[in-house]
PDB file of C-alpha atoms and ligand atoms in Angstrom:
ATOM      1  CA  MET A  51      90.937  14.942 109.427  1.00  0.00           C
ATOM      2  CA  LYS A  52      88.607  15.625 106.975  1.00  0.00           C
ATOM      3  CA  THR A  53      85.024  16.664 107.585  1.00  0.00           C
ATOM      4  CA  THR A  54      83.559  17.983 104.242  1.00  0.00           C
ATOM      5  CA  SER A  55      84.626  18.079 100.568  1.00  0.00           C
ATOM      6  CA  PRO A  56      87.318  20.829 100.051  1.00  0.00           C
ATOM      7  CA  ALA A  57      86.241  22.982  97.347  1.00  0.00           C
ATOM      8  CA  GLN A  58      89.606  22.504  95.825  1.00  0.00           C
ATOM      9  CA  GLY A  59      89.167  18.660  95.571  1.00  0.00           C
ATOM     10  CA  ALA A  60      88.659  18.280  91.989  1.00  0.00           C
ATOM     11  CA  GLU A  61      90.586  21.672  91.235  1.00  0.00           C
ATOM     12  CA  PRO A  62      94.359  22.231  90.891  1.00  0.00           C
ATOM     13  CA  ASP A  63      95.931  23.060  94.084  1.00  0.00           C
ATOM     14  CA  LEU A  64      96.930  26.491  94.006  1.00  0.00           C
ATOM     15  CA  TRP A  65      98.415  26.654  97.605  1.00  0.00           C
ATOM     16  CA  HIS A  66     100.866  23.656  96.905  1.00  0.00           C
ATOM     17  CA  HIS A  67     104.147  25.990  97.147  1.00  0.00           C
ATOM     18  CA  TYR A  68     103.207  28.063  99.966  1.00  0.00           C
ATOM     19  CA  GLY A  69     105.201  28.056 102.962  1.00  0.00           C
ATOM     20  CA  ARG A  70     107.046  24.664 101.799  1.00  0.00           C
ATOM     21  CA  SER A  71     110.394  25.902 102.021  1.00  0.00           C
ATOM     22  CA  ARG A  72     109.816  27.293 105.679  1.00  0.00           C
ATOM     23  CA  ALA A  73     108.274  24.117 106.603  1.00  0.00           C
ATOM     24  CA  ASP A  74     111.540  22.231 105.721  1.00  0.00           C
ATOM     25  CA  THR A  75     113.574  24.137 108.100  1.00  0.00           C
ATOM     26  CA  ASP A  76     111.204  25.568 110.610  1.00  0.00           C
ATOM     27  CA  ARG A  77     109.141  23.292 112.692  1.00  0.00           C
ATOM     28  CA  THR A  78     108.811  25.341 115.698  1.00  0.00           C
ATOM     29  CA  VAL A  79     105.650  26.438 117.517  1.00  0.00           C
ATOM     30  CA  PRO A  80     105.974  30.365 116.736  1.00  0.00           C
ATOM     31  CA  ASP A  81     106.409  32.256 119.955  1.00  0.00           C
ATOM     32  CA  SER A  82     104.400  35.036 118.526  1.00  0.00           C
ATOM     33  CA  PHE A  83     101.178  35.917 116.497  1.00  0.00           C
ATOM     34  CA  SER A  84     101.056  38.695 114.126  1.00  0.00           C
ATOM     35  CA  TRP A  85      97.988  39.989 111.921  1.00  0.00           C
ATOM     36  CA  VAL A  86      99.689  42.188 109.522  1.00  0.00           C
ATOM     37  CA  TRP A  87     100.558  41.201 106.060  1.00  0.00           C
ATOM     38  CA  ALA A  88     104.791  41.208 106.658  1.00  0.00           C
ATOM     39  CA  GLN A  89     104.109  39.159 109.950  1.00  0.00           C
ATOM     40  CA  ASP A  90     106.474  41.581 111.727  1.00  0.00           C
ATOM     41  CA  GLY A  91     104.839  42.683 114.541  1.00  0.00           C
ATOM     42  CA  GLY A  92     101.490  44.709 115.314  1.00  0.00           C
ATOM     43  CA  PRO A  93      98.453  43.787 117.354  1.00  0.00           C
ATOM     44  CA  GLY A  94      99.108  40.009 118.602  1.00  0.00           C
ATOM     45  CA  ALA A  95      96.788  37.198 119.888  1.00  0.00           C
ATOM     46  CA  GLU A  96      95.411  39.495 122.456  1.00  0.00           C
ATOM     47  CA  VAL A  97      93.181  41.093 119.989  1.00  0.00           C
ATOM     48  CA  LEU A  98      91.219  37.338 120.339  1.00  0.00           C
ATOM     49  CA  GLY A  99      90.804  37.831 124.192  1.00  0.00           C
ATOM     50  CA  ASP A 100      91.046  35.095 126.739  1.00  0.00           C
ATOM     51  CA  LEU A 101      90.264  31.663 124.727  1.00  0.00           C
ATOM     52  CA  THR A 102      90.398  29.877 128.076  1.00  0.00           C
ATOM     53  CA  ASP A 103      87.856  26.684 127.211  1.00  0.00           C
ATOM     54  CA  LEU A 104      86.755  28.015 124.002  1.00  0.00           C
ATOM     55  CA  VAL A 105      86.178  26.540 120.769  1.00  0.00           C
ATOM     56  CA  VAL A 106      88.086  28.353 118.234  1.00  0.00           C
ATOM     57  CA  ALA A 107      88.582  28.143 114.282  1.00  0.00           C
ATOM     58  CA  ASP A 108      91.311  29.370 111.957  1.00  0.00           C
ATOM     59  CA  LEU A 109      89.614  29.930 108.616  1.00  0.00           C
ATOM     60  CA  GLY A 110      92.141  29.163 105.905  1.00  0.00           C
ATOM     61  CA  ALA A 111      94.931  28.235 108.586  1.00  0.00           C
ATOM     62  CA  GLY A 112      97.739  27.343 105.823  1.00  0.00           C
ATOM     63  CA  ALA A 113     100.155  25.173 107.878  1.00  0.00           C
ATOM     64  CA  ALA A 114      98.462  26.014 111.253  1.00  0.00           C
ATOM     65  CA  ARG A 115     101.369  27.894 112.786  1.00  0.00           C
ATOM     66  CA  HIS A 116      98.930  30.728 114.190  1.00  0.00           C
ATOM     67  CA  ALA A 117      96.831  28.116 115.444  1.00  0.00           C
ATOM     68  CA  ALA A 118      99.491  26.129 117.003  1.00  0.00           C
ATOM     69  CA  HIS A 119     100.940  29.298 118.735  1.00  0.00           C
ATOM     70  CA  LEU A 120      97.274  29.621 120.401  1.00  0.00           C
ATOM     71  CA  VAL A 121      97.062  25.913 121.629  1.00  0.00           C
ATOM     72  CA  ALA A 122     100.691  26.410 123.293  1.00  0.00           C
ATOM     73  CA  HIS A 123     100.474  29.893 124.846  1.00  0.00           C
ATOM     74  CA  GLN A 124      96.559  29.684 125.594  1.00  0.00           C
ATOM     75  CA  ALA A 125      94.121  27.318 126.883  1.00  0.00           C
ATOM     76  CA  PRO A 126      91.266  26.839 124.422  1.00  0.00           C
ATOM     77  CA  ALA A 127      88.996  23.857 124.522  1.00  0.00           C
ATOM     78  CA  ARG A 128      90.202  23.382 120.533  1.00  0.00           C
ATOM     79  CA  VAL A 129      91.685  25.027 117.668  1.00  0.00           C
ATOM     80  CA  ASP A 130      90.311  23.624 114.275  1.00  0.00           C
ATOM     81  CA  ALA A 131      92.834  24.815 111.507  1.00  0.00           C
ATOM     82  CA  ILE A 132      90.791  24.408 108.698  1.00  0.00           C
ATOM     83  CA  ASP A 133      92.192  24.606 105.304  1.00  0.00           C
ATOM     84  CA  ALA A 134      90.912  23.407 101.759  1.00  0.00           C
ATOM     85  CA  SER A 135      94.486  22.987 100.212  1.00  0.00           C
ATOM     86  CA  SER A 136      95.534  19.455 100.802  1.00  0.00           C
ATOM     87  CA  ALA A 137      98.990  20.398 100.633  1.00  0.00           C
ATOM     88  CA  GLN A 138      98.663  23.165 103.601  1.00  0.00           C
ATOM     89  CA  HIS A 139      96.562  20.508 105.168  1.00  0.00           C
ATOM     90  CA  ALA A 140      99.185  17.864 104.826  1.00  0.00           C
ATOM     91  CA  MET A 141     101.912  20.743 106.306  1.00  0.00           C
ATOM     92  CA  ALA A 142      99.817  21.257 109.455  1.00  0.00           C
ATOM     93  CA  CYS A 143      99.406  17.688 110.072  1.00  0.00           C
ATOM     94  CA  SER A 144     103.126  16.880 109.719  1.00  0.00           C
ATOM     95  CA  LEU A 145     104.123  20.048 111.720  1.00  0.00           C
ATOM     96  CA  TYR A 146     101.549  20.203 114.493  1.00  0.00           C
ATOM     97  CA  GLY A 147      99.992  16.930 114.692  1.00  0.00           C
ATOM     98  CA  CYS A 148     101.851  16.386 118.033  1.00  0.00           C
ATOM     99  CA  LEU A 149      99.460  19.058 119.445  1.00  0.00           C
ATOM    100  CA  ALA A 150      96.489  17.189 118.920  1.00  0.00           C
ATOM    101  CA  PRO A 151      93.699  17.024 120.144  1.00  0.00           C
ATOM    102  CA  ARG A 152      93.202  20.478 121.066  1.00  0.00           C
ATOM    103  CA  LEU A 153      94.877  21.670 117.703  1.00  0.00           C
ATOM    104  CA  ARG A 154      92.870  19.856 115.056  1.00  0.00           C
ATOM    105  CA  PRO A 155      93.847  20.309 111.346  1.00  0.00           C
ATOM    106  CA  LEU A 156      90.740  19.790 108.964  1.00  0.00           C
ATOM    107  CA  HIS A 157      91.097  19.633 105.499  1.00  0.00           C
ATOM    108  CA  ALA A 158      87.718  21.318 104.297  1.00  0.00           C
ATOM    109  CA  ASP A 159      86.273  24.321 102.642  1.00  0.00           C
ATOM    110  CA  ALA A 160      85.647  26.992 105.439  1.00  0.00           C
ATOM    111  CA  ILE A 161      82.288  27.647 103.698  1.00  0.00           C
ATOM    112  CA  GLU A 162      81.052  24.238 103.281  1.00  0.00           C
ATOM    113  CA  HIS A 163      82.589  23.200 106.867  1.00  0.00           C
ATOM    114  CA  LEU A 164      81.209  26.307 108.641  1.00  0.00           C
ATOM    115  CA  ASP A 165      77.532  25.612 106.792  1.00  0.00           C
ATOM    116  CA  ALA A 166      77.482  22.175 108.517  1.00  0.00           C
ATOM    117  CA  HIS A 167      78.457  23.249 111.792  1.00  0.00           C
ATOM    118  CA  PRO A 168      75.899  25.877 113.048  1.00  0.00           C
ATOM    119  CA  ASP A 169      76.318  27.479 116.851  1.00  0.00           C
ATOM    120  CA  GLU A 170      79.665  25.272 116.999  1.00  0.00           C
ATOM    121  CA  TYR A 171      82.037  28.234 117.724  1.00  0.00           C
ATOM    122  CA  ASP A 172      82.966  30.998 120.185  1.00  0.00           C
ATOM    123  CA  VAL A 173      85.797  32.407 118.151  1.00  0.00           C
ATOM    124  CA  LEU A 174      86.546  32.511 114.216  1.00  0.00           C
ATOM    125  CA  TYR A 175      89.435  34.106 113.092  1.00  0.00           C
ATOM    126  CA  SER A 176      91.506  34.241 109.946  1.00  0.00           C
ATOM    127  CA  VAL A 177      95.063  35.624 108.811  1.00  0.00           C
ATOM    128  CA  PHE A 178      94.988  36.160 105.480  1.00  0.00           C
ATOM    129  CA  GLY A 179      92.915  33.239 104.900  1.00  0.00           C
ATOM    130  CA  SER A 180      89.589  32.271 103.514  1.00  0.00           C
ATOM    131  CA  LEU A 181      88.261  36.040 104.126  1.00  0.00           C
ATOM    132  CA  CYS A 182      90.342  36.939 101.316  1.00  0.00           C
ATOM    133  CA  PHE A 183      89.757  34.156  98.860  1.00  0.00           C
ATOM    134  CA  ALA A 184      86.194  32.861  99.336  1.00  0.00           C
ATOM    135  CA  ASP A 185      83.312  34.796  98.042  1.00  0.00           C
ATOM    136  CA  PRO A 186      82.678  37.151 101.317  1.00  0.00           C
ATOM    137  CA  ARG A 187      78.927  37.310 101.351  1.00  0.00           C
ATOM    138  CA  ARG A 188      78.733  33.448 101.369  1.00  0.00           C
ATOM    139  CA  LEU A 189      81.576  33.272 104.025  1.00  0.00           C
ATOM    140  CA  LEU A 190      80.281  35.581 106.593  1.00  0.00           C
ATOM    141  CA  SER A 191      76.693  34.529 106.316  1.00  0.00           C
ATOM    142  CA  VAL A 192      77.790  31.143 107.057  1.00  0.00           C
ATOM    143  CA  ALA A 193      80.388  32.197 109.660  1.00  0.00           C
ATOM    144  CA  ALA A 194      77.726  34.529 111.332  1.00  0.00           C
ATOM    145  CA  ARG A 195      75.699  31.059 111.822  1.00  0.00           C
ATOM    146  CA  ALA A 196      78.506  28.853 112.936  1.00  0.00           C
ATOM    147  CA  LEU A 197      79.378  31.302 116.112  1.00  0.00           C
ATOM    148  CA  ARG A 198      77.403  31.012 119.191  1.00  0.00           C
ATOM    149  CA  PRO A 199      75.458  34.258 120.098  1.00  0.00           C
ATOM    150  CA  GLY A 200      77.889  36.719 121.280  1.00  0.00           C
ATOM    151  CA  GLY A 201      80.801  34.851 119.605  1.00  0.00           C
ATOM    152  CA  LEU A 202      83.608  36.695 117.994  1.00  0.00           C
ATOM    153  CA  LEU A 203      85.020  37.321 114.378  1.00  0.00           C
ATOM    154  CA  VAL A 204      88.516  38.408 113.542  1.00  0.00           C
ATOM    155  CA  ALA A 205      90.135  38.647 110.496  1.00  0.00           C
ATOM    156  CA  SER A 206      93.093  40.558 108.688  1.00  0.00           C
ATOM    157  CA  THR A 207      92.806  41.017 105.005  1.00  0.00           C
ATOM    158  CA  LEU A 208      94.624  43.653 102.516  1.00  0.00           C
ATOM    159  CA  GLY A 209      93.931  47.087 102.712  1.00  0.00           C
ATOM    160  CA  CYS A 210      95.097  47.444  99.508  1.00  0.00           C
ATOM    161  CA  TYR A 211      96.701  45.661  96.498  1.00  0.00           C
ATOM    162  CA  VAL A 212     100.137  44.243  97.043  1.00  0.00           C
ATOM    163  CA  GLY A 213     102.170  47.024  95.537  1.00  0.00           C
ATOM    164  CA  GLY A 214      99.822  49.805  96.594  1.00  0.00           C
ATOM    165  CA  ALA A 215      96.886  49.703  94.148  1.00  0.00           C
ATOM    166  CA  PRO A 216      93.465  50.810  96.038  1.00  0.00           C
ATOM    167  CA  ALA A 217      91.123  48.447  97.536  1.00  0.00           C
ATOM    168  CA  GLU A 218      87.875  47.918  95.559  1.00  0.00           C
ATOM    169  CA  PRO A 219      84.956  50.026  96.375  1.00  0.00           C
ATOM    170  CA  ASP A 220      82.181  47.364  95.683  1.00  0.00           C
ATOM    171  CA  VAL A 221      82.120  43.810  96.435  1.00  0.00           C
ATOM    172  CA  ARG A 222      84.499  42.678  93.452  1.00  0.00           C
ATOM    173  CA  HIS A 223      87.133  40.236  92.933  1.00  0.00           C
ATOM    174  CA  ALA A 224      90.254  40.493  91.373  1.00  0.00           C
ATOM    175  CA  ASP A 225      92.031  37.579  89.267  1.00  0.00           C
ATOM    176  CA  ILE A 226      95.556  37.486  90.809  1.00  0.00           C
ATOM    177  CA  PRO A 227      98.511  35.273  89.235  1.00  0.00           C
ATOM    178  CA  ALA A 228      98.963  31.924  90.930  1.00  0.00           C
ATOM    179  CA  ARG A 229     100.601  28.310  89.936  1.00  0.00           C
ATOM    180  CA  THR A 230      99.618  24.888  90.099  1.00  0.00           C
ATOM    181  CA  SER A 231     102.007  22.143  91.762  1.00  0.00           C
ATOM    182  CA  ASP A 232     103.610  21.614  88.442  1.00  0.00           C
ATOM    183  CA  GLY A 233     104.249  25.376  88.011  1.00  0.00           C
ATOM    184  CA  THR A 234     101.651  26.093  85.493  1.00  0.00           C
ATOM    185  CA  PRO A 235     100.754  29.782  85.624  1.00  0.00           C
ATOM    186  CA  THR A 236      97.137  30.115  86.431  1.00  0.00           C
ATOM    187  CA  THR A 237      94.886  32.619  88.657  1.00  0.00           C
ATOM    188  CA  MET A 238      93.021  32.530  91.564  1.00  0.00           C
ATOM    189  CA  ARG A 239      90.340  35.044  92.966  1.00  0.00           C
ATOM    190  CA  ARG A 240      91.093  37.386  95.824  1.00  0.00           C
ATOM    191  CA  TRP A 241      88.955  39.854  97.504  1.00  0.00           C
ATOM    192  CA  VAL A 242      90.703  43.105  98.387  1.00  0.00           C
ATOM    193  CA  LEU A 243      87.744  45.573  99.553  1.00  0.00           C
ATOM    194  CA  GLN A 244      87.674  48.919 101.256  1.00  0.00           C
ATOM    195  CA  GLU A 245      86.776  49.371 104.931  1.00  0.00           C
ATOM    196  CA  HIS A 246      83.091  50.381 103.882  1.00  0.00           C
ATOM    197  CA  VAL A 247      82.629  47.587 101.691  1.00  0.00           C
ATOM    198  CA  TRP A 248      83.605  45.145 104.376  1.00  0.00           C
ATOM    199  CA  THR A 249      81.345  47.040 107.211  1.00  0.00           C
ATOM    200  CA  LYS A 250      78.163  46.732 105.110  1.00  0.00           C
ATOM    201  CA  LEU A 251      78.826  42.875 104.320  1.00  0.00           C
ATOM    202  CA  LEU A 252      79.351  42.158 107.920  1.00  0.00           C
ATOM    203  CA  ASP A 253      76.118  44.141 108.899  1.00  0.00           C
ATOM    204  CA  GLU A 254      74.217  42.279 106.102  1.00  0.00           C
ATOM    205  CA  ALA A 255      75.459  38.742 107.587  1.00  0.00           C
ATOM    206  CA  GLY A 256      73.934  39.719 110.988  1.00  0.00           C
ATOM    207  CA  PHE A 257      77.249  40.908 112.617  1.00  0.00           C
ATOM    208  CA  THR A 258      77.392  43.440 115.465  1.00  0.00           C
ATOM    209  CA  GLU A 259      80.172  45.712 117.202  1.00  0.00           C
ATOM    210  CA  ILE A 260      81.842  45.893 113.745  1.00  0.00           C
ATOM    211  CA  SER A 261      85.130  47.539 113.755  1.00  0.00           C
ATOM    212  CA  ILE A 262      87.725  47.816 110.799  1.00  0.00           C
ATOM    213  CA  ASP A 263      91.308  49.343 111.796  1.00  0.00           C
ATOM    214  CA  ARG A 264      93.781  50.052 109.278  1.00  0.00           C
ATOM    215  CA  LEU A 265      97.456  48.792 110.096  1.00  0.00           C
ATOM    216  CA  PRO A 266      99.952  50.719 107.861  1.00  0.00           C
ATOM    217  CA  SER A 267     102.521  48.620 106.202  1.00  0.00           C
ATOM    218  CA  ALA A 268     105.858  49.169 108.491  1.00  0.00           C
ATOM    219  CA  THR A 269     108.047  49.212 105.135  1.00  0.00           C
ATOM    220  CA  SER A 270     107.595  50.428 101.674  1.00  0.00           C
ATOM    221  CA  GLY A 271     108.506  48.416  98.686  1.00  0.00           C
ATOM    222  CA  SER A 272     106.650  46.384  95.626  1.00  0.00           C
ATOM    223  CA  ARG A 273     105.615  43.319  98.204  1.00  0.00           C
ATOM    224  CA  SER A 274     104.468  45.859 101.174  1.00  0.00           C
ATOM    225  CA  ALA A 275     100.606  46.395 101.657  1.00  0.00           C
ATOM    226  CA  ASP A 276      98.436  48.042 104.618  1.00  0.00           C
ATOM    227  CA  THR A 277      96.397  45.394 106.476  1.00  0.00           C
ATOM    228  CA  LEU A 278      92.901  45.697 107.651  1.00  0.00           C
ATOM    229  CA  LEU A 279      91.925  44.028 110.814  1.00  0.00           C
ATOM    230  CA  VAL A 280      88.347  43.184 110.968  1.00  0.00           C
ATOM    231  CA  ARG A 281      86.398  42.220 114.262  1.00  0.00           C
ATOM    232  CA  ALA A 282      82.765  41.946 114.735  1.00  0.00           C
ATOM    233  CA  CYS A 283      80.433  39.969 117.042  1.00  0.00           C
ATOM    234  CA  ARG A 284      77.380  37.515 116.295  1.00  0.00           C
ATOM    235  CA  GLN A 285      74.785  39.180 117.774  1.00  0.00           C
ATOM    236  CA  GLY A 286      73.840  37.913 121.259  1.00  0.00           C
TER     237      GLY A 286
HETATM  238  C1  SAM B 559      97.639  33.406 102.112  1.00  0.00           C
HETATM  239  S1  SAM B 559      97.339  31.498 102.914  1.00  0.00           S
HETATM  240  C2  SAM B 559      97.084  32.144 104.590  1.00  0.00           C
HETATM  241  C3  SAM B 559      97.651  30.751 105.460  1.00  0.00           C
HETATM  242  C4  SAM B 559      97.804  31.222 106.979  1.00  0.00           C
HETATM  243  N1  SAM B 559      96.375  31.947 107.485  1.00  0.00           N
HETATM  244  C5  SAM B 559      99.198  31.896 107.171  1.00  0.00           C
HETATM  245  O1  SAM B 559      98.745  33.038 107.933  1.00  0.00           O
HETATM  246  O2  SAM B 559     100.087  31.580 107.039  1.00  0.00           O
HETATM  247  C6  SAM B 559      95.874  31.183 102.456  1.00  0.00           C
HETATM  248  C7  SAM B 559      95.064  29.951 102.617  1.00  0.00           C
HETATM  249  O3  SAM B 559      93.802  30.058 102.694  1.00  0.00           O
HETATM  250  C8  SAM B 559      93.501  28.809 102.307  1.00  0.00           C
HETATM  251  N2  SAM B 559      91.917  29.051 101.582  1.00  0.00           N
HETATM  252  C9  SAM B 559      91.634  29.980 100.864  1.00  0.00           C
HETATM  253  N3  SAM B 559      90.251  29.941 100.301  1.00  0.00           N
HETATM  254  C10 SAM B 559      89.763  28.637 101.413  1.00  0.00           C
HETATM  255  C11 SAM B 559      88.555  28.139 101.640  1.00  0.00           C
HETATM  256  N4  SAM B 559      87.552  28.624 101.114  1.00  0.00           N
HETATM  257  N5  SAM B 559      88.584  27.234 102.579  1.00  0.00           N
HETATM  258  C12 SAM B 559      89.737  26.975 103.569  1.00  0.00           C
HETATM  259  N6  SAM B 559      90.649  27.358 103.200  1.00  0.00           N
HETATM  260  C13 SAM B 559      90.895  28.244 102.029  1.00  0.00           C
HETATM  261  C14 SAM B 559      94.298  28.471 101.375  1.00  0.00           C
HETATM  262  O4  SAM B 559      94.461  27.136 100.959  1.00  0.00           O
HETATM  263  C15 SAM B 559      95.517  28.866 101.827  1.00  0.00           C
HETATM  264  O5  SAM B 559      96.221  28.075 102.564  1.00  0.00           O
END
């Protein structure tokens, strides 16, 4: 299902390759939910609280594995799995279309979708999704409006660059390497920000009860990174 035009509609789909080989072999609904970069443990879905009868959205859901877990293991009214990538959206529909209507894959840019749906959601969450790849000033502002008063935002994002370089002390993106669907090298924007920068952005967007936990990587290596787990509420 498509609600608004994805920002990447006219652009190359830089998420064409992501999760593709796993989708070929693993079509199961995950029996766990992880926020951390390595997806190997740490806090799980309990961070979101009891989702019974709540309207939820995953911002940058990819193949919707986290959303599928929530629908299968809790009783939300609906989880919208929003992704701007046509490849990721197609993967989510193919893997978890069977969980409709409570799981609803949406092909949309998160900023455009949230902007068009004020007061729609009880809970917004993101696991290394839109919060990392969309301008956080714009995303947080529309997220605050798309939440109902008192609604909850939870997101995981990088606490440092992959490999260990420190996060940015200001709202500044990096251009990180990416590949188009035909393999041509290019770059995409990624926001890797220090805790105090996220706190200020959330505050400016109208969030309250802001907390940011650093979850250190359990392993060391060139692909390891700390996770920041960001939590905040829309003012009630
Ligand atoms: C690293 S993947 C994470 C996917 C999924 N959350 C997971 O944990 O497997 C980032 C995803 O965010 C999506 N994304 C990035 N910017 C977005 C935006 N502005 N709106 C919607 N989706 C976006 C990408 O298309 C991609 O599927």
